Amino acid sequence: MNHNPTLHYVIGHVTLKNLVLENSEYFLKIVDEGIDDVKKFLIAVWYDIKEGNPSLRNADYELFKEDFDVSIGVIDEDHKILMIVMPTVKEAPEASMIGILLDKELRYFALEYDKSVLDGKDIYMLCEWKKSGEHLNYGVVSESSFNSLLDSITKVIK
């Protein structure tokens, strides 16, 4: 059995998280260029990691620009969230969506896909990654959608 992580997991939980939290000035410059540039950046990151790490599981996953949807959610005039729909998840705990709180200090949230142990249905857990590497779980979210992600992050930060 191959115990290497999936390409999807590495992008959502390692690479993008590190880029956002450890190189926030660089990441914010990309965000300032606009949504289309964010999408292009995400696609470039995906293929760079894919090509440089052939031992990752599901590395044959083909990505198309339409697989990413990016928007800005507004909580209030002081709090905005860059929301990213990740490519379709294939296994737990890949992230179906990423939410980046665009505040004085960026915060990185993910909706992690899983299966309910009770009935086998798809569930999503809101988690936050800290710059220190700490991983916080905030509980089950009703669905993987822009509104659900925005509402869940709003409850955490308010």
XYZ file of N, CA, C and O in Angstrom:
632
model
N 0.847 -1.189 0.000
C 0.000 0.000 0.000
C 0.890 1.251 0.000
O 1.838 1.351 0.770
N 0.565 2.196 -0.842
C 1.318 3.441 -0.952
C 0.862 4.412 0.141
O -0.287 4.839 0.140
N 1.750 4.770 1.051
C 1.398 5.659 2.152
C 1.750 7.118 1.874
O 1.627 7.963 2.760
N 2.220 7.399 0.666
C 2.508 8.786 0.312
C 1.206 9.566 0.275
O 0.156 9.030 -0.064
N 1.256 10.853 0.606
C 0.035 11.659 0.534
C -0.385 11.868 -0.920
O 0.392 11.648 -1.848
N -1.615 12.312 -1.100
C -2.094 12.608 -2.453
C -1.601 13.991 -2.883
O -1.308 14.852 -2.048
N -1.542 14.173 -4.183
C -1.213 15.477 -4.739
C -2.166 16.535 -4.202
O -1.745 17.617 -3.773
N -3.449 16.221 -4.182
C -4.483 17.148 -3.707
C -4.207 17.562 -2.261
O -4.275 18.746 -1.917
N -3.896 16.576 -1.403
C -3.612 16.868 0.008
C -2.406 17.797 0.133
O -2.440 18.773 0.890
N -1.344 17.502 -0.571
C -0.121 18.302 -0.476
C -0.381 19.751 -0.917
O 0.091 20.687 -0.272
N -1.157 19.943 -1.977
C -1.465 21.302 -2.428
C -2.279 22.043 -1.361
O -1.938 23.148 -0.957
N -3.368 21.445 -0.895
C -4.283 22.129 0.022
C -3.806 22.268 1.448
O -4.128 23.249 2.116
N -3.037 21.294 1.927
C -2.663 21.284 3.341
C -1.197 21.610 3.612
O -0.815 21.766 4.766
N -0.392 21.661 2.575
C 1.032 21.934 2.789
C 1.494 23.126 1.944
O 1.807 24.187 2.471
N 1.493 22.948 0.627
C 2.087 23.954 -0.254
C 1.370 25.299 -0.188
O 1.998 26.329 0.070
N 0.078 25.298 -0.447
C -0.660 26.562 -0.447
C -0.676 27.193 0.943
O -0.488 28.409 1.090
N -0.854 26.358 1.953
C -0.834 26.858 3.340
C 0.491 27.560 3.634
O 0.516 28.668 4.174
N 1.601 26.920 3.268
C 2.911 27.522 3.525
C 3.117 28.807 2.720
O 3.669 29.777 3.245
N 2.677 28.807 1.476
C 2.796 30.023 0.666
C 2.027 31.180 1.293
O 2.518 32.306 1.362
N 0.822 30.890 1.745
C -0.036 31.939 2.319
C 0.503 32.429 3.665
O 0.611 33.637 3.900
N 0.831 31.512 4.553
C 1.199 31.894 5.918
C 2.660 32.319 6.068
O 2.977 33.128 6.929
N 3.549 31.771 5.242
C 4.964 32.104 5.377
C 5.439 33.144 4.372
O 6.511 33.717 4.549
N 4.688 33.355 3.319
C 5.042 34.344 2.296
C 3.839 35.228 1.993
O 3.456 35.407 0.836
N 3.230 35.761 3.043
C 1.973 36.488 2.893
C 2.091 37.723 1.992
O 1.167 38.016 1.236
N 3.209 38.433 2.040
C 3.362 39.609 1.171
C 3.315 39.200 -0.297
O 2.642 39.844 -1.110
N 4.030 38.138 -0.635
C 4.034 37.625 -2.009
C 2.626 37.192 -2.416
O 2.137 37.534 -3.498
N 1.952 36.449 -1.543
C 0.614 35.974 -1.854
C -0.355 37.140 -2.034
O -1.176 37.131 -2.966
N -0.278 38.145 -1.187
C -1.181 39.293 -1.293
C -0.965 40.076 -2.587
O -1.913 40.647 -3.134
N 0.268 40.105 -3.083
C 0.525 40.754 -4.376
C -0.238 40.042 -5.485
O -0.790 40.690 -6.383
N -0.283 38.726 -5.428
C -1.043 37.953 -6.423
C -2.530 38.251 -6.293
O -3.226 38.468 -7.290
N -3.025 38.288 -5.070
C -4.440 38.587 -4.833
C -4.775 39.979 -5.362
O -5.827 40.177 -5.992
N -3.894 40.942 -5.136
C -4.120 42.311 -5.603
C -4.205 42.409 -7.124
O -4.827 43.321 -7.659
N -3.574 41.467 -7.839
C -3.629 41.454 -9.303
C -5.007 41.047 -9.811
O -5.365 41.346 -10.937
N -5.772 40.324 -9.000
C -7.131 39.945 -9.391
C -7.374 38.446 -9.366
O -6.444 37.637 -9.317
N -8.644 38.087 -9.422
C -9.087 36.700 -9.326
C -8.480 35.834 -10.429
O -8.076 34.690 -10.187
N -8.425 36.347 -11.653
C -7.857 35.553 -12.755
C -6.403 35.198 -12.487
O -5.964 34.079 -12.780
N -5.638 36.130 -11.919
C -4.238 35.843 -11.603
C -4.115 34.837 -10.463
O -3.188 34.025 -10.446
N -5.051 34.870 -9.516
C -5.049 33.875 -8.441
C -5.273 32.483 -9.038
O -4.573 31.532 -8.710
N -6.250 32.369 -9.959
C -6.518 31.077 -10.608
C -5.285 30.588 -11.362
O -4.914 29.413 -11.255
N -4.652 31.466 -12.125
C -3.452 31.091 -12.881
C -2.347 30.637 -11.932
O -1.640 29.663 -12.197
N -2.205 31.333 -10.823
C -1.195 30.972 -9.822
C -1.474 29.581 -9.250
O -0.568 28.748 -9.141
N -2.726 29.306 -8.905
C -3.084 28.008 -8.335
C -2.819 26.873 -9.319
O -2.302 25.811 -8.938
N -3.144 27.103 -10.575
C -2.890 26.094 -11.601
C -1.389 25.853 -11.742
O -0.936 24.708 -11.823
N -0.606 26.924 -11.741
C 0.853 26.794 -11.854
C 1.423 26.021 -10.666
O 2.293 25.155 -10.830
N 0.935 26.319 -9.466
C 1.393 25.607 -8.267
C 1.056 24.122 -8.383
O 1.886 23.255 -8.107
N -0.165 23.825 -8.804
C -0.609 22.429 -8.948
C 0.354 21.660 -9.854
O 0.850 20.597 -9.492
N 0.605 22.210 -11.044
C 1.461 21.499 -11.994
C 2.921 21.463 -11.550
O 3.618 20.482 -11.806
N 3.378 22.492 -10.861
C 4.754 22.491 -10.363
C 4.945 21.372 -9.336
O 5.929 20.625 -9.395
N 4.008 21.243 -8.412
C 4.092 20.191 -7.396
C 3.920 18.819 -8.053
O 4.634 17.868 -7.733
N 3.003 18.714 -8.989
C 2.761 17.444 -9.684
C 4.022 16.963 -10.404
O 4.408 15.811 -10.277
N 4.662 17.855 -11.143
C 5.843 17.488 -11.914
C 7.049 17.202 -11.027
O 7.879 16.365 -11.348
N 7.138 17.888 -9.896
C 8.289 17.721 -9.024
C 8.176 16.594 -8.021
O 9.124 16.298 -7.308
N 6.989 15.966 -7.957
C 6.751 14.935 -6.943
C 5.970 13.761 -7.526
O 4.816 13.523 -7.159
N 6.585 13.000 -8.422
C 5.852 11.909 -9.077
C 5.432 10.779 -8.141
O 4.592 9.962 -8.503
N 5.971 10.745 -6.914
C 5.602 9.673 -5.991
C 4.304 9.960 -5.236
O 3.795 9.089 -4.532
N 3.751 11.162 -5.388
C 2.484 11.464 -4.720
C 1.364 10.619 -5.317
O 1.320 10.404 -6.531
N 0.478 10.161 -4.471
C -0.667 9.398 -4.963
C -1.606 10.322 -5.741
O -1.681 11.509 -5.474
N -2.314 9.771 -6.684
C -3.250 10.502 -7.549
C -2.563 11.627 -8.313
O -3.198 12.615 -8.685
N -1.269 11.480 -8.576
C -0.528 12.508 -9.312
C -0.929 12.553 -10.779
O -0.577 13.490 -11.480
N -1.702 11.572 -11.237
C -2.164 11.579 -12.623
C -3.429 12.426 -12.798
O -3.945 12.565 -13.896
N -3.906 12.995 -11.723
C -5.102 13.843 -11.760
C -4.859 15.018 -12.704
O -3.940 15.793 -12.516
N -5.683 15.122 -13.731
C -5.557 16.235 -14.673
C -6.371 17.415 -14.171
O -7.496 17.258 -13.703
N -5.810 18.569 -14.304
C -6.435 19.785 -13.807
C -6.741 20.718 -14.964
O -5.937 20.872 -15.878
N -7.901 21.342 -14.900
C -8.297 22.331 -15.885
C -8.688 23.608 -15.153
O -9.092 23.564 -13.992
N -8.567 24.729 -15.814
C -8.847 26.014 -15.175
C -10.231 26.035 -14.536
O -10.433 26.629 -13.474
N -11.175 25.352 -15.168
C -12.546 25.339 -14.643
C -12.647 24.624 -13.297
O -13.639 24.766 -12.595
N -11.636 23.846 -12.932
C -11.680 23.124 -11.662
C -11.544 24.054 -10.460
O -11.937 23.708 -9.370
N -10.980 25.227 -10.648
C -10.845 26.194 -9.559
C -11.879 27.294 -9.741
O -12.034 27.842 -10.823
N -12.555 27.619 -8.678
C -13.429 28.791 -8.670
C -12.971 29.626 -7.490
O -12.806 29.102 -6.392
N -12.730 30.887 -7.708
C -12.196 31.773 -6.670
C -13.109 32.985 -6.547
O -13.535 33.549 -7.553
N -13.411 33.374 -5.323
C -14.187 34.593 -5.106
C -13.798 35.213 -3.768
O -13.133 34.583 -2.948
N -14.234 36.436 -3.585
C -14.001 37.152 -2.327
C -15.321 37.219 -1.579
O -16.326 37.689 -2.108
N -15.320 36.718 -0.353
C -16.483 36.818 0.521
C -16.270 37.947 1.504
O -15.167 38.135 2.015
N -17.318 38.702 1.759
C -17.227 39.846 2.659
C -18.016 39.551 3.935
O -19.220 39.295 3.882
N -17.309 39.588 5.060
C -17.962 39.421 6.356
C -18.461 40.787 6.827
O -19.608 40.944 7.202
N -17.567 41.757 6.810
C -17.895 43.156 7.105
C -16.793 43.997 6.471
O -15.916 43.451 5.800
N -16.812 45.301 6.684
C -15.832 46.145 5.989
C -14.390 45.867 6.412
O -13.460 46.187 5.686
N -14.196 45.228 7.550
C -12.845 44.917 8.022
C -12.389 43.485 7.720
O -11.220 43.164 7.915
N -13.303 42.627 7.302
C -12.981 41.210 7.131
C -13.455 40.686 5.781
O -14.659 40.630 5.514
N -12.487 40.265 4.966
C -12.782 39.641 3.676
C -12.075 38.291 3.624
O -11.022 38.109 4.226
N -12.679 37.375 2.876
C -12.128 36.029 2.767
C -11.974 35.674 1.291
O -12.930 35.791 0.520
N -10.781 35.263 0.930
C -10.554 34.703 -0.397
C -10.977 33.244 -0.323
O -10.431 32.478 0.478
N -11.972 32.870 -1.120
C -12.505 31.509 -1.072
C -12.142 30.787 -2.359
O -12.344 31.314 -3.452
N -11.604 29.591 -2.212
C -11.116 28.795 -3.339
C -11.802 27.436 -3.315
O -11.724 26.722 -2.315
N -12.455 27.096 -4.429
C -12.984 25.743 -4.584
C -11.861 24.902 -5.168
O -11.369 25.178 -6.256
N -11.457 23.902 -4.440
C -10.384 23.012 -4.883
C -10.943 22.019 -5.898
O -12.154 21.832 -5.990
N -10.062 21.357 -6.649
C -10.535 20.284 -7.531
C -11.282 19.230 -6.715
O -11.117 19.133 -5.501
N -12.091 18.449 -7.372
C -12.912 17.441 -6.699
C -12.069 16.550 -5.793
O -11.048 16.022 -6.214
N -12.529 16.423 -4.554
C -11.816 15.573 -3.602
C -12.029 14.105 -3.956
O -13.079 13.726 -4.474
N -10.999 13.296 -3.673
C -11.088 11.862 -3.931
C -11.045 11.049 -2.645
O -11.520 9.924 -2.609
N -10.437 11.610 -1.591
C -10.356 10.871 -0.335
C -10.103 11.844 0.821
O -9.641 12.956 0.636
N -10.437 11.369 2.029
C -10.200 12.154 3.233
C -8.704 12.197 3.508
O -7.998 11.237 3.201
N -8.198 13.268 4.062
C -8.822 14.533 4.411
C -8.525 15.660 3.405
O -8.166 16.766 3.786
N -8.636 15.370 2.126
C -8.401 16.415 1.135
C -9.367 17.577 1.368
O -10.468 17.389 1.899
N -8.945 18.772 0.984
C -9.740 19.978 1.208
C -10.617 20.261 -0.005
O -10.119 20.395 -1.122
N -11.916 20.357 0.233
C -12.836 20.700 -0.855
C -12.806 22.199 -1.131
O -13.031 22.630 -2.263
N -12.540 22.978 -0.093
C -12.463 24.434 -0.225
C -11.402 24.978 0.726
O -11.139 24.395 1.779
N -10.850 26.117 0.335
C -9.897 26.846 1.168
C -10.464 28.246 1.384
O -10.988 28.857 0.452
N -10.348 28.743 2.586
C -10.740 30.115 2.905
C -9.561 30.833 3.538
O -9.004 30.357 4.533
N -9.179 31.958 2.952
C -8.042 32.715 3.477
C -8.559 34.059 3.967
O -9.037 34.876 3.173
N -8.502 34.250 5.282
C -8.940 35.514 5.864
C -7.904 36.574 5.535
O -6.732 36.455 5.919
N -8.322 37.584 4.771
C -7.421 38.651 4.332
C -7.458 39.759 5.372
O -8.161 40.749 5.239
N -6.708 39.569 6.432
C -6.682 40.483 7.568
C -5.242 40.931 7.779
O -4.358 40.598 6.995
N -4.991 41.666 8.871
C -3.616 42.090 9.165
C -2.674 40.897 9.142
O -1.581 40.963 8.616
N -3.115 39.829 9.750
C -2.385 38.563 9.693
C -3.299 37.561 8.979
O -4.434 37.345 9.403
N -2.818 36.999 7.877
C -3.630 36.061 7.119
C -3.908 34.816 7.950
O -3.061 34.363 8.716
N -5.124 34.289 7.790
C -5.492 33.035 8.449
C -5.940 32.057 7.376
O -6.600 32.460 6.408
N -5.600 30.786 7.549
C -5.807 29.757 6.525
C -6.772 28.691 7.032
O -6.460 27.970 7.980
N -7.940 28.612 6.393
C -8.971 27.652 6.763
C -9.174 26.655 5.621
O -8.985 26.995 4.453
N -9.602 25.446 5.964
C -9.912 24.441 4.948
C -11.161 23.677 5.355
O -11.405 23.457 6.540
N -11.957 23.318 4.352
C -13.048 22.379 4.573
C -12.515 21.011 4.185
O -12.262 20.743 3.007
N -12.304 20.188 5.187
C -11.734 18.854 4.957
C -12.854 17.847 4.718
O -13.788 17.741 5.504
N -12.701 17.109 3.642
C -13.659 16.076 3.270
C -13.456 14.835 4.142
O -12.335 14.462 4.475
N -14.571 14.197 4.493
C -14.529 12.928 5.214
C -15.844 12.198 4.978
O -16.749 12.717 4.321
N -15.939 11.017 5.519
C -17.170 10.220 5.481
C -17.645 10.034 6.911
O -16.858 9.755 7.818
N -18.945 10.194 7.122
C -19.530 9.974 8.436
C -19.384 8.506 8.827
O -19.669 7.619 8.025
N -18.949 8.266 10.064
C -18.839 6.886 10.544
C -20.225 6.304 10.842
O -20.386 5.091 10.914
N -21.217 7.165 11.000
C -22.565 6.703 11.315
C -23.312 6.187 10.090
O -23.924 5.127 10.131
N -23.253 6.971 8.995
C -24.055 6.589 7.828
C -23.288 6.594 6.503
O -23.860 6.328 5.451
N -21.997 6.887 6.550
C -21.190 6.868 5.339
C -21.380 8.048 4.409
O -20.809 8.081 3.318
N -22.166 9.043 4.819
C -22.402 10.219 3.974
C -21.196 11.152 4.014
O -20.432 11.176 4.986
N -21.058 11.934 2.951
C -19.989 12.931 2.890
C -20.212 13.993 3.955
O -21.337 14.472 4.140
N -19.138 14.335 4.653
C -19.175 15.445 5.616
C -17.946 16.315 5.388
O -16.981 15.893 4.748
N -17.993 17.506 5.923
C -16.887 18.450 5.799
C -16.604 19.047 7.166
O -17.526 19.429 7.880
N -15.328 19.091 7.511
C -14.895 19.653 8.790
C -14.166 20.960 8.516
O -13.284 21.001 7.649
N -14.516 22.000 9.252
C -13.780 23.254 9.141
C -12.549 23.153 10.031
O -12.642 22.831 11.217
N -11.393 23.390 9.423
C -10.157 23.397 10.200
C -9.388 24.676 9.881
O -9.672 25.362 8.899
N -8.454 24.974 10.734
C -7.561 26.110 10.509
C -6.136 25.633 10.730
O -5.849 24.911 11.680
N -5.274 26.033 9.814
C -3.843 25.786 9.961
C -3.187 27.069 10.444
O -3.439 28.146 9.901
N -2.370 26.954 11.468
C -1.602 28.086 11.982
C -0.199 28.070 11.383
O 0.279 27.023 10.938
N 0.454 29.199 11.396
C 1.818 29.293 10.865
C 2.754 28.319 11.584
O 3.680 27.776 10.988
N 2.491 28.062 12.842
C 3.314 27.158 13.652
C 3.166 25.690 13.227
O 3.926 24.846 13.664
N 2.151 25.423 12.403
C 1.865 24.052 12.010
C 0.715 23.444 12.799
O 0.272 22.335 12.507
N 0.237 24.178 13.792
C -0.895 23.698 14.587
C -2.131 23.581 13.697
O -2.387 24.432 12.851
N -2.910 22.522 13.910
C -4.108 22.235 13.126
C -5.296 22.231 14.081
O -5.369 21.399 14.987
N -6.218 23.173 13.898
C -7.385 23.290 14.765
C -8.628 22.821 14.030
O -8.837 23.188 12.869
N -9.470 22.040 14.687
C -10.746 21.606 14.115
C -11.876 22.361 14.789
O -11.937 22.432 16.017
N -12.805 22.896 13.973
C -13.928 23.660 14.486
C -15.260 22.937 14.344
O -16.293 23.484 14.693
N -15.257 21.741 13.806
C -16.487 20.965 13.728
C -17.013 20.790 12.315
O -16.459 21.291 11.345
N -18.122 20.063 12.244
C -18.746 19.717 10.972
C -19.459 20.917 10.372
O -20.115 21.686 11.073
N -19.323 21.057 9.065
C -19.984 22.109 8.290
C -21.027 21.422 7.424
O -20.800 20.320 6.907
N -22.172 22.073 7.251
C -23.310 21.431 6.582
C -23.027 20.991 5.153
O -23.512 19.950 4.713
N -22.256 21.781 4.408
C -21.978 21.451 3.012
C -20.724 22.180 2.557
O -20.257 23.096 3.223
N -20.216 21.777 1.415
C -19.056 22.444 0.838
C -19.567 23.457 -0.183
O -19.875 23.113 -1.323
N -19.697 24.713 0.265
C -20.187 25.790 -0.603
C -19.594 27.108 -0.130
O -19.120 27.223 1.000
N -19.640 28.115 -1.004
C -19.142 29.434 -0.620
C -19.870 29.944 0.619
O -19.247 30.418 1.568
N -21.195 29.857 0.637
C -21.967 30.387 1.768
C -21.652 29.652 3.059
O -21.507 30.263 4.119
N -21.542 28.333 2.980
C -21.244 27.541 4.161
C -19.849 27.874 4.705
O -19.656 28.021 5.924
N -18.878 28.010 3.807
C -17.520 28.361 4.232
C -17.498 29.750 4.859
O -16.936 29.950 5.941
N -18.130 30.710 4.220
C -18.171 32.090 4.731
C -18.845 32.141 6.102
O -18.318 32.748 7.045
N -19.982 31.485 6.235
C -20.720 31.471 7.513
C -19.891 30.806 8.610
O -19.851 31.293 9.749
N -19.230 29.717 8.288
C -18.452 28.983 9.290
C -17.244 29.779 9.776
O -16.957 29.827 10.978
N -16.552 30.424 8.855
C -15.389 31.231 9.242
C -15.841 32.445 10.032
O -15.195 32.837 11.022
N -16.974 33.031 9.653
C -17.516 34.186 10.385
C -17.762 33.814 11.847
O -17.413 34.574 12.755
N -18.325 32.637 12.094
C -18.581 32.191 13.480
C -17.286 32.026 14.262
O -17.241 32.308 15.462
N -16.227 31.599 13.600
C -14.940 31.395 14.277
C -14.306 32.723 14.653
O -13.767 32.870 15.755
N -14.363 33.708 13.780
C -13.623 34.949 14.029
C -14.417 36.001 14.805
O -13.834 36.968 15.298
N -15.718 35.854 14.921
C -16.550 36.854 15.624
C -16.727 36.510 17.086
O -16.723 35.434 17.514
